[in-house]
XYZ file of C-alpha atoms in Angstrom:
692
model
C -24.800 -53.648 12.702
C -23.374 -51.525 9.902
C -21.520 -52.604 6.758
C -18.281 -53.244 8.644
C -19.734 -56.446 10.072
C -18.740 -58.256 6.877
C -15.074 -57.197 7.066
C -12.103 -59.255 8.285
C -10.111 -56.506 9.997
C -10.414 -56.605 13.817
C -10.277 -52.802 13.778
C -13.208 -52.488 11.408
C -15.123 -55.137 13.330
C -14.639 -53.075 16.503
C -16.818 -50.428 14.825
C -19.427 -52.782 13.359
C -21.952 -51.934 16.102
C -21.462 -48.167 16.017
C -24.537 -46.078 15.209
C -22.357 -44.348 12.631
C -23.290 -45.754 9.211
C -19.741 -46.832 8.349
C -18.707 -48.018 4.903
C -15.484 -49.910 4.201
C -13.212 -48.274 1.629
C -14.532 -49.038 -1.845
C -16.523 -47.861 -4.843
C -19.871 -48.223 -3.082
C -19.023 -45.517 -0.564
C -17.801 -42.975 -3.095
C -20.702 -43.623 -5.453
C -23.073 -43.017 -2.537
C -21.284 -39.736 -1.741
C -21.679 -38.639 -5.355
C -25.357 -39.587 -5.332
C -25.955 -37.593 -2.153
C -23.551 -34.802 -3.164
C -21.964 -34.852 0.272
C -18.406 -35.007 1.636
C -16.709 -38.186 2.820
C -15.605 -38.526 6.445
C -12.570 -40.853 6.395
C -11.348 -42.230 9.729
C -8.116 -44.244 9.730
C -6.787 -46.159 12.715
C -5.834 -49.626 13.912
C -7.093 -52.161 16.399
C -4.563 -51.535 19.189
C -4.627 -47.715 18.979
C -5.492 -46.114 22.344
C -6.753 -42.775 21.037
C -8.774 -44.580 18.372
C -10.608 -46.305 21.223
C -11.117 -42.961 22.959
C -12.616 -41.290 19.882
C -14.849 -44.287 19.237
C -16.198 -44.262 22.786
C -16.693 -40.485 22.894
C -18.101 -39.929 19.411
C -18.662 -42.960 17.207
C -20.693 -44.794 19.882
C -22.665 -41.640 20.658
C -26.120 -41.405 19.073
C -26.032 -37.610 18.823
C -22.668 -37.493 17.051
C -23.599 -40.442 14.824
C -26.787 -38.721 13.687
C -24.835 -35.610 12.745
C -22.234 -37.651 10.869
C -24.782 -39.764 9.011
C -26.689 -36.653 7.898
C -23.595 -34.751 6.779
C -21.251 -37.401 5.369
C -20.683 -40.769 3.854
C -18.473 -42.268 6.573
C -15.569 -44.617 5.775
C -13.409 -46.618 8.171
C -9.936 -47.839 7.146
C -7.498 -50.079 9.013
C -4.131 -48.454 8.373
C -2.385 -51.813 8.742
C -4.568 -53.361 6.050
C -4.257 -50.376 3.720
C -0.967 -48.599 4.415
C -1.178 -47.094 0.916
C -4.323 -45.146 1.842
C -2.851 -44.219 5.211
C 0.436 -43.023 3.707
C -1.342 -40.769 1.225
C -3.665 -39.042 3.665
C -1.124 -38.943 6.497
C 1.105 -36.950 4.137
C -1.820 -34.545 3.653
C -2.353 -34.271 7.420
C 1.309 -33.566 8.096
C 1.355 -31.044 5.264
C -1.685 -29.165 6.651
C -1.132 -29.454 10.411
C 2.592 -30.101 10.819
C 1.912 -33.330 12.698
C 0.271 -36.713 12.320
C -1.012 -39.671 14.265
C -3.999 -41.924 14.745
C -6.903 -41.784 14.571
C -6.431 -39.867 11.345
C -9.453 -37.801 10.293
C -9.838 -36.649 6.683
C -12.750 -34.832 5.061
C -12.740 -35.248 1.288
C -14.842 -34.861 -1.813
C -16.582 -37.839 -3.430
C -13.565 -37.906 -5.802
C -11.210 -38.753 -2.891
C -9.754 -35.233 -2.831
C -9.101 -34.014 0.750
C -9.878 -30.518 2.025
C -9.518 -31.008 5.809
C -7.227 -33.111 8.004
C -6.878 -33.721 11.735
C -6.100 -36.551 14.137
C -8.172 -37.141 17.288
C -11.203 -34.852 17.621
C -13.085 -34.788 20.962
C -16.865 -34.883 21.167
C -17.183 -31.489 22.835
C -15.222 -28.379 21.934
C -12.574 -27.175 24.350
C -9.990 -24.396 24.498
C -7.581 -26.328 22.294
C -9.834 -27.731 19.578
C -13.301 -27.829 18.147
C -15.358 -30.898 19.026
C -17.423 -33.140 16.762
C -20.724 -31.616 17.941
C -19.698 -28.248 16.485
C -17.306 -29.424 13.792
C -19.669 -31.619 11.768
C -22.392 -28.968 11.214
C -19.764 -26.373 10.367
C -18.156 -28.560 7.705
C -21.572 -29.419 6.298
C -22.496 -25.732 6.074
C -19.229 -24.862 4.321
C -19.787 -27.706 1.835
C -23.319 -26.542 1.050
C -22.778 -22.782 1.042
C -19.120 -22.214 0.202
C -18.271 -24.944 -2.301
C -15.853 -22.685 -4.183
C -13.839 -22.267 -0.983
C -13.752 -26.043 -0.543
C -12.578 -26.645 -4.101
C -9.938 -23.942 -3.758
C -8.575 -25.825 -0.716
C -8.671 -29.065 -2.684
C -6.622 -27.481 -5.481
C -4.002 -26.099 -3.082
C -3.702 -29.411 -1.228
C -3.282 -31.368 -4.466
C -0.593 -28.945 -5.631
C 1.203 -29.276 -2.310
C 0.914 -33.049 -2.349
C 2.343 -33.220 -5.869
C 5.570 -31.725 -4.507
C 5.875 -34.686 -2.115
C 5.977 -36.931 -5.190
C 9.304 -35.328 -6.109
C 10.859 -37.257 -3.209
C 13.211 -39.782 -4.733
C 13.798 -37.932 -7.994
C 17.409 -36.853 -7.473
C 20.257 -37.951 -9.687
C 23.265 -37.490 -7.469
C 25.709 -39.352 -5.281
C 26.028 -39.556 -1.531
C 28.986 -37.656 -0.132
C 32.001 -39.619 1.074
C 31.442 -38.772 4.741
C 27.695 -39.363 4.850
C 27.833 -42.259 7.320
C 30.191 -40.284 9.593
C 27.729 -37.386 9.518
C 24.853 -39.676 10.484
C 26.817 -41.019 13.457
C 27.739 -37.472 14.525
C 24.053 -36.478 14.508
C 23.053 -39.574 16.493
C 25.765 -38.865 19.053
C 24.375 -35.349 19.425
C 20.895 -36.693 20.211
C 22.033 -39.551 22.450
C 20.762 -39.625 26.036
C 23.878 -40.521 28.009
C 21.924 -41.054 31.231
C 19.282 -43.464 29.960
C 20.242 -44.473 26.435
C 18.143 -43.910 23.363
C 17.824 -40.738 21.336
C 16.107 -37.526 22.328
C 14.082 -37.028 25.509
C 10.463 -38.168 25.478
C 8.547 -39.971 24.162
C 11.365 -42.387 23.401
C 11.154 -45.061 20.700
C 13.361 -48.159 20.389
C 14.528 -47.232 16.815
C 16.332 -50.545 16.214
C 17.516 -49.452 12.743
C 19.624 -46.747 14.425
C 21.180 -49.332 16.721
C 21.922 -51.771 13.878
C 23.614 -48.954 11.975
C 25.706 -47.958 14.992
C 26.683 -51.583 15.627
C 28.133 -51.893 12.140
C 29.759 -48.490 12.276
C 31.408 -49.398 15.582
C 32.641 -52.660 14.088
C 33.988 -51.158 10.871
C 35.583 -48.087 12.473
C 36.487 -49.458 15.903
C 34.340 -46.684 17.392
C 33.926 -47.563 21.073
C 31.594 -44.612 21.690
C 29.138 -45.853 19.042
C 29.187 -49.337 20.575
C 28.656 -47.917 24.067
C 25.594 -46.028 22.792
C 24.123 -49.281 21.520
C 24.925 -51.203 24.699
C 23.571 -48.480 26.968
C 20.316 -48.318 25.011
C 19.751 -52.060 24.749
C 20.533 -52.611 28.420
C 18.309 -49.783 29.677
C 15.431 -50.871 27.463
C 15.690 -54.439 28.735
C 15.765 -53.281 32.357
C 13.005 -50.699 31.984
C 9.240 -50.883 31.979
C 9.110 -50.873 28.188
C 10.044 -54.553 28.568
C 7.277 -56.743 30.000
C 9.183 -58.474 32.811
C 6.266 -60.751 33.630
C 5.130 -61.935 30.191
C 7.929 -61.003 27.808
C 7.954 -58.792 24.743
C 8.548 -55.076 24.224
C 5.843 -52.457 24.476
C 5.558 -49.891 21.707
C 7.512 -46.962 23.176
C 8.290 -45.161 26.410
C 6.371 -42.016 27.337
C 9.290 -40.862 29.496
C 13.052 -40.610 29.071
C 13.819 -43.433 31.545
C 12.090 -46.256 29.584
C 9.769 -46.706 32.609
C 6.194 -45.848 31.581
C 5.384 -47.395 28.210
C 2.603 -47.041 25.736
C 1.532 -50.599 26.433
C 0.604 -52.018 23.027
C 2.916 -54.699 21.613
C 3.578 -54.748 17.880
C 4.955 -57.684 15.912
C 7.345 -55.497 13.934
C 8.946 -54.190 17.142
C 9.555 -57.728 18.378
C 11.062 -58.672 14.994
C 13.447 -55.743 14.679
C 14.486 -55.836 18.335
C 15.094 -59.594 18.164
C 17.445 -58.953 15.241
C 19.150 -56.059 17.031
C 19.756 -57.923 20.295
C 21.038 -60.945 18.338
C 23.480 -58.796 16.369
C 24.558 -57.060 19.580
C 25.234 -60.427 21.204
C 27.287 -61.442 18.161
C 29.446 -58.366 18.733
C 29.654 -58.419 22.529
C 28.472 -61.833 23.828
C 26.630 -59.997 26.609
C 24.393 -62.756 28.061
C 21.556 -60.282 28.718
C 21.168 -59.760 24.967
C 20.950 -63.481 24.216
C 18.489 -63.955 27.066
C 16.357 -61.143 25.617
C 16.253 -62.827 22.213
C 15.074 -66.087 23.721
C 12.494 -64.277 25.844
C 11.106 -62.454 22.785
C 10.964 -65.764 20.937
C 9.096 -67.461 23.775
C 6.636 -64.563 23.994
C 5.965 -64.678 20.250
C 5.376 -68.421 20.231
C 3.142 -68.268 23.266
C 0.986 -65.259 22.355
C 1.409 -64.317 18.702
C 1.849 -67.483 16.636
C -1.055 -68.757 14.547
C -1.688 -72.493 14.090
C -0.773 -72.086 10.408
C 2.727 -70.769 11.167
C 2.319 -67.034 10.606
C 2.387 -64.499 13.441
C -0.385 -62.121 14.508
C -0.040 -58.356 14.334
C -0.385 -56.864 17.804
C -1.716 -56.844 21.335
C -3.719 -53.858 22.511
C -2.643 -51.401 25.187
C -6.152 -51.251 26.648
C -8.305 -53.693 28.584
C -11.580 -52.943 30.336
C -11.412 -49.461 28.804
C -8.149 -48.529 30.514
C -4.653 -48.361 29.054
C -2.148 -50.632 30.768
C -4.603 -52.116 33.265
C -3.554 -55.662 32.354
C 0.127 -54.942 33.040
C 0.312 -52.865 36.246
C 0.281 -54.013 39.873
C -0.586 -52.729 43.309
C 1.982 -53.778 45.884
C -0.608 -55.708 47.907
C -1.410 -57.830 44.841
C 2.217 -58.933 44.637
C 2.457 -59.587 48.362
C -0.662 -61.758 48.121
C 0.790 -63.868 45.324
C 4.330 -64.453 46.609
C 5.850 -66.019 49.705
C 6.784 -63.400 52.308
C 10.554 -63.481 51.821
C 10.386 -63.707 48.049
C 7.700 -61.001 47.920
C 9.845 -58.449 49.740
C 12.881 -59.357 47.655
C 10.899 -59.072 44.429
C 9.427 -55.709 45.434
C 12.856 -54.386 46.350
C 14.540 -55.582 43.154
C 11.692 -54.666 40.764
C 11.008 -51.276 42.385
C 7.488 -52.018 43.637
C 6.225 -49.240 45.953
C 3.144 -48.804 48.155
C 2.339 -45.469 46.495
C 3.219 -46.792 43.035
C 6.342 -46.229 40.967
C 5.040 -43.917 38.252
C 3.012 -40.727 38.191
C -0.221 -39.928 36.401
C 0.669 -37.890 33.316
C -2.194 -35.442 33.887
C -1.994 -34.872 37.666
C 1.656 -35.664 38.396
C 0.550 -37.758 41.387
C 1.677 -41.325 42.091
C -1.028 -43.755 41.030
C -0.652 -46.612 43.513
C 0.177 -48.806 40.516
C 3.544 -50.322 39.680
C 5.379 -51.342 36.524
C 8.019 -53.986 37.360
C 11.459 -52.802 36.237
C 15.102 -53.149 37.197
C 17.751 -50.555 37.959
C 20.591 -52.972 37.165
C 20.948 -56.462 35.672
C 20.076 -59.234 38.135
C 23.657 -60.482 38.018
C 24.931 -57.103 39.279
C 22.216 -56.929 41.933
C 23.133 -60.422 43.156
C 26.785 -59.471 43.498
C 25.880 -56.388 45.535
C 23.619 -58.480 47.761
C 26.306 -61.123 48.216
C 24.133 -63.777 46.567
C 24.808 -66.328 43.888
C 23.506 -64.801 40.611
C 22.085 -68.124 39.410
C 20.209 -68.629 42.679
C 18.747 -65.118 42.616
C 17.705 -65.512 38.989
C 15.995 -68.807 39.819
C 14.069 -67.231 42.695
C 13.020 -64.235 40.608
C 11.974 -66.506 37.739
C 9.738 -68.409 40.129
C 8.236 -65.106 41.269
C 7.685 -63.945 37.708
C 6.027 -67.260 36.853
C 3.608 -66.947 39.782
C 2.757 -63.371 38.845
C 2.313 -64.404 35.225
C -0.160 -67.105 36.260
C -2.032 -64.566 38.361
C -2.065 -62.031 35.522
C -3.524 -64.638 33.181
C -6.779 -64.460 35.167
C -7.251 -60.790 34.238
C -9.224 -59.538 31.248
C -6.898 -59.754 28.257
C -6.161 -56.853 25.939
C -7.420 -57.406 22.397
C -5.256 -59.602 20.195
C -5.222 -58.250 16.635
C -5.093 -61.636 14.948
C -4.733 -60.564 11.353
C -1.477 -61.710 9.762
C 0.454 -59.190 7.657
C 2.945 -60.298 5.038
C 5.433 -57.469 5.548
C 5.663 -57.813 9.320
C 6.027 -61.578 9.015
C 8.768 -61.038 6.441
C 10.679 -58.910 8.965
C 10.272 -61.627 11.592
C 11.395 -64.286 9.108
C 14.595 -62.318 8.533
C 15.196 -61.841 12.268
C 14.547 -65.484 13.155
C 16.755 -66.784 10.350
C 19.614 -64.517 11.423
C 19.175 -65.509 15.086
C 19.172 -69.183 14.090
C 22.641 -68.757 12.620
C 24.027 -66.434 15.287
C 22.947 -68.693 18.163
C 23.333 -71.894 16.115
C 19.838 -72.849 17.238
C 17.570 -74.598 14.761
C 14.414 -73.618 16.679
C 14.766 -70.064 15.407
C 15.504 -71.303 11.901
C 12.550 -73.692 11.862
C 10.237 -70.870 12.916
C 11.548 -68.748 10.025
C 10.979 -71.658 7.651
C 7.440 -71.949 9.020
C 6.744 -68.302 8.179
C 8.122 -68.768 4.664
C 5.915 -71.809 4.152
C 2.885 -69.916 5.451
C 3.490 -66.986 3.085
C 4.061 -69.317 0.124
C 0.910 -71.326 0.814
C -1.487 -68.688 2.174
C -0.289 -65.237 1.075
C 0.519 -65.778 -2.589
C -1.908 -65.242 -5.467
C -2.271 -67.395 -8.567
C 0.378 -65.401 -10.438
C 2.835 -65.757 -7.557
C 2.273 -62.144 -6.510
C 2.099 -61.464 -2.791
C -1.071 -60.621 -0.887
C -0.940 -58.342 2.132
C -3.406 -59.586 4.770
C -4.625 -62.959 6.027
C -7.350 -63.508 8.590
C -9.964 -66.133 9.270
C -8.930 -68.188 6.238
C -9.063 -65.215 3.873
C -6.020 -63.743 2.092
C -6.655 -60.419 0.393
C -5.321 -56.995 -0.621
C -2.660 -56.673 -3.289
C 0.863 -56.731 -1.885
C 2.717 -53.433 -1.520
C 6.391 -52.529 -1.515
C 6.845 -53.352 2.184
C 5.474 -56.854 1.593
C 7.892 -57.655 -1.228
C 10.966 -56.086 0.354
C 10.457 -57.721 3.746
C 9.786 -61.190 2.327
C 12.796 -60.951 -0.021
C 14.929 -59.950 2.960
C 13.624 -62.937 4.915
C 14.367 -65.289 2.019
C 17.930 -63.983 1.713
C 18.484 -64.481 5.449
C 17.055 -68.000 5.235
C 19.423 -68.771 2.396
C 22.367 -67.418 4.368
C 21.418 -69.619 7.327
C 20.433 -72.853 5.577
C 22.349 -72.395 2.266
C 19.370 -74.005 0.552
C 19.312 -72.596 -3.022
C 15.517 -72.915 -2.989
C 15.287 -69.737 -0.881
C 17.702 -67.824 -3.091
C 15.701 -68.861 -6.139
C 12.524 -67.534 -4.536
C 14.221 -64.278 -3.542
C 15.416 -63.728 -7.121
C 11.980 -64.469 -8.553
C 10.222 -62.121 -6.136
C 12.794 -59.352 -6.647
C 12.296 -59.512 -10.409
C 8.509 -59.519 -9.938
C 8.819 -56.557 -7.579
C 10.961 -54.576 -10.034
C 8.539 -55.296 -12.852
C 5.582 -53.824 -10.956
C 7.090 -51.199 -8.613
C 10.335 -49.828 -10.111
C 10.619 -46.140 -10.952
C 12.298 -46.569 -14.317
C 13.099 -42.857 -14.629
C 14.916 -42.144 -11.373
C 15.332 -45.494 -9.638
C 13.888 -46.692 -6.359
C 10.515 -48.318 -5.848
C 7.019 -46.916 -5.571
C 4.951 -47.989 -2.582
C 2.167 -49.374 -4.779
C 2.301 -51.456 -7.943
C 1.405 -50.281 -11.423
C -2.007 -51.899 -11.007
C -2.632 -50.545 -7.510
C -4.998 -47.739 -6.493
C -3.228 -44.462 -7.261
C -5.199 -41.932 -5.134
C -3.306 -38.607 -5.293
C -0.157 -40.104 -6.839
C 2.377 -42.918 -6.408
C 4.685 -42.237 -3.488
C 8.143 -43.599 -2.739
C 9.383 -44.096 0.820
C 12.903 -43.887 2.214
C 12.401 -42.443 5.716
C 12.824 -45.008 8.497
C 9.991 -44.560 10.979
C 8.838 -47.301 13.311
C 10.346 -49.848 10.925
C 12.737 -49.672 7.963
C 11.319 -48.168 4.779
C 10.729 -50.264 1.683
C 13.495 -48.564 -0.292
C 15.962 -48.958 2.591
C 15.341 -52.703 2.624
C 15.343 -52.853 -1.185
C 18.792 -51.214 -1.264
C 20.087 -53.966 1.025
C 18.322 -56.768 -0.858
C 19.586 -55.809 -4.294
C 23.088 -55.193 -2.974
C 23.201 -58.686 -1.466
C 21.576 -60.393 -4.440
C 24.293 -58.925 -6.668
C 26.936 -60.642 -4.549
C 25.052 -63.913 -4.334
C 24.299 -64.160 -8.049
C 27.010 -62.148 -9.766
C 24.238 -60.238 -11.587
C 25.357 -56.628 -11.396
C 21.964 -55.347 -12.548
C 20.961 -55.800 -8.936
C 23.918 -53.711 -7.838
C 22.856 -50.983 -10.258
C 19.342 -51.074 -8.800
C 20.815 -50.595 -5.310
C 22.983 -47.685 -6.482
C 20.000 -46.046 -8.182
C 18.084 -46.049 -4.894
C 20.869 -44.055 -3.262
C 21.061 -41.752 -6.267
C 17.298 -41.136 -6.324
C 17.179 -40.265 -2.630
C 20.623 -38.661 -2.365
C 19.330 -35.139 -1.722
C 16.928 -36.040 1.059
C 19.472 -38.350 2.735
C 22.136 -35.636 2.616
C 19.744 -33.172 4.281
C 19.276 -35.374 7.383
C 21.284 -38.611 7.253
C 20.279 -39.645 10.795
C 16.725 -40.165 9.506
C 17.829 -42.822 7.019
C 20.098 -45.113 8.992
C 18.583 -48.302 7.586
C 19.600 -47.277 4.070
C 22.945 -46.005 5.311
C 23.710 -49.384 6.877
C 23.973 -50.752 3.349
C 26.033 -47.736 2.326
C 28.316 -48.438 5.288
C 28.839 -52.032 4.155
C 29.618 -50.821 0.637
C 32.193 -48.361 1.958
C 33.968 -51.168 3.803
C 34.369 -53.493 0.820
C 32.119 -56.509 1.276
C 33.469 -60.028 1.062
C 32.044 -63.003 -0.829
C 32.844 -66.491 0.408
C 32.369 -69.565 -1.783
C 32.613 -72.968 -0.105
C 32.691 -76.032 -2.283
C 32.765 -79.629 -1.123
C 30.705 -82.162 0.759
C 28.700 -81.134 3.832
C 29.325 -84.518 5.496
C 32.404 -83.690 7.523
C 33.331 -82.206 10.892
C 35.526 -79.586 9.256
C 32.668 -78.432 7.072
C 30.531 -77.781 10.174
C 33.366 -75.798 11.716
C 33.623 -73.700 8.552
C 29.888 -72.991 8.661
C 30.233 -72.021 12.325
C 32.807 -69.372 11.384
C 30.407 -67.901 8.829
C 27.481 -67.912 11.239
C 29.474 -65.710 13.598
C 30.534 -63.322 10.827
C 28.696 -60.171 9.745
C 26.140 -61.671 7.372
C 25.467 -58.387 5.573
C 29.123 -57.876 4.750
C 30.065 -61.522 4.231
C 27.902 -63.247 1.616
C 28.210 -67.025 1.522
C 27.415 -69.393 -1.324
C 27.680 -73.131 -0.904
C 28.398 -75.438 -3.831
C 28.143 -79.148 -3.096
C 27.980 -82.211 -5.332
C 24.253 -82.348 -4.511
C 23.292 -78.765 -5.382
C 25.865 -77.735 -7.991
C 23.429 -77.666 -10.918
C 20.905 -75.427 -9.146
C 23.608 -73.236 -7.628
C 25.296 -72.655 -10.982
C 21.931 -71.777 -12.487
C 21.330 -69.099 -9.849
C 24.960 -67.938 -9.644
C 26.549 -68.585 -13.071
C 29.980 -67.320 -11.946
C 30.264 -70.511 -9.832
C 30.662 -72.674 -12.934
C 34.424 -72.264 -12.715
C 34.546 -73.440 -9.092
C 35.008 -77.149 -8.343
C 32.073 -79.054 -6.891
C 33.712 -82.246 -5.674
C 33.904 -83.757 -2.199
C 37.021 -81.930 -0.982
C 36.414 -78.717 0.967
C 37.748 -75.614 -0.769
C 37.055 -72.114 0.573
C 37.390 -69.071 -1.681
C 37.349 -65.615 -0.072
C 36.704 -62.909 -2.661
C 36.459 -59.141 -2.743
C 35.157 -57.225 -5.766
C 34.745 -60.648 -7.388
C 38.487 -61.320 -7.253
C 39.304 -64.362 -5.134
C 42.216 -65.418 -2.969
C 43.775 -68.832 -3.397
C 41.510 -71.457 -1.785
C 42.000 -72.545 1.819
C 40.635 -75.704 3.384
C 40.057 -75.233 7.129
C 37.901 -73.142 9.423
C 41.014 -71.650 11.004
C 42.349 -70.502 7.625
C 38.952 -68.997 6.767
C 38.850 -67.067 10.031
C 42.360 -65.735 9.404
C 41.390 -64.518 5.938
C 38.249 -62.813 7.227
C 40.322 -61.127 9.946
C 42.814 -59.943 7.327
C 40.010 -58.462 5.245
C 38.653 -56.636 8.311
């Protein structure tokens, strides 16, 4: 076993038996490279990455390739989910040099961590499209030994190019008045009217786009924007990207129809899609969306929840060396498991075919395998069949349960059981919001469990956050995503429970975050803290990729904290984020919809609601019910009761002038100017309707 055997990351442990002499990232590796005067081969991936598995099997498990690598390089393995700071830096280099990125990420660098070559997957043998490891490694070694000046010239050019990427977030402007309209126009231009989603293929869920469109539709009464959201959410839920047998969403669809997924399941996708479907149900009350939220929740608790209360990172796409093998079915397998009548009905409804229902991507031939999926919601199918929808759903649930039990006997895909603070923060936010929207304490209690886990297991002695927990070990200094996501979760918990304890924690963490990460010159937040490893320079992120960027979430957090505390320094921090990134957002607003969701709320004049009085009354519960159904990003709620008035006034000093006695009084305010108090849920609803 190599040095990776002592690591905690499941991804690194996957490579612990490779003949490649892997080092983990650290001083030892770079000191060894300096001693040997050789380049560093850096390979970055993650445990549930299909092409990472392919490259490992082809090259890193191969004695011939390993011998070449060990002779030519000091070899370092990095889990991108453990060290997103390293991944972000060298992925920027790869995209700069090749015009694309992905994993596994391959970087060749000097012993001073300066890159001079970048690629993604490299095959063992050369082919018409790319050079293979057998030829590539000796060539790089020869260039290093014989043409060092050429290498260092490349290093200099790459560093100069990278330095320009550090200018991102150094504007000092304002967003144009129609920026959110422009973003919606661009999304409408990319929308797939036939299947939902944006673009053709591959097709990603992009929940931040859907959340943005939901709010735009609400604020502007834009039925087309709402229809785009509903079409996408419905088609995703019906398609093969949703696991109809076990629950949960796969990573993305390789086709335009949402049929053939890339089969891995990521925690952050479940979190953001849970939030999106919950918000969509709040707007539409479509029962399919609520059902999806509960199904995601059940999947997470069954497969992804740790005994300590945090949630694991991911499930692999591969099992037994084959992507998707765990999830697909031959028709005969289904017929064997189900009663004759139910089997035929299930196969008809879920599109199960003798020849299979999807084609091999390489050959174009049907595979004989099937991915269960629906063409229409079961309720619609029942009506067309002349059946009672509840009866058909019951029968199909029984079928799904039997198939699930059968599938449980198969070889499982790998569970990446490390727990990441940022992804758990996103889930905390989603669960807390769902707890309010559905008025279901099970969601809320799960969010509270995550918060307790992070407080007890993922916090250092100074109160600073740590990034990764596994096997009893918490490590790696927290990064911007960790702070922003946890602060977001704490704000959502406060807005669901109205417990000032969570607001107090959010304020403390936000101040800690600003102290260590704030760009004091331009505004916005660096990805790493002042004490973190710098590498080629401190980057700032605003682009929303698979999940919202740290600065997008920070803009929302500081905006909301300003309204909850009355401290307008937070509002200034939010404005400075938009100013710092104004140029890049203006260039392509559809790429920054998470940030623009906050901008959209600002444009539509947010409302603060202060409720004072005792919680021990029926009317009080009705008032809270009104707020739970309201847009929680636009409508901030602070509760002042006889029991919490001292703490609440400490956190929100402007509340000192509000009464804190037993009688219910509801103050609806805009721009910190309040209407005369009302005293019933009906009056509150009328005021919120008047404010739009």
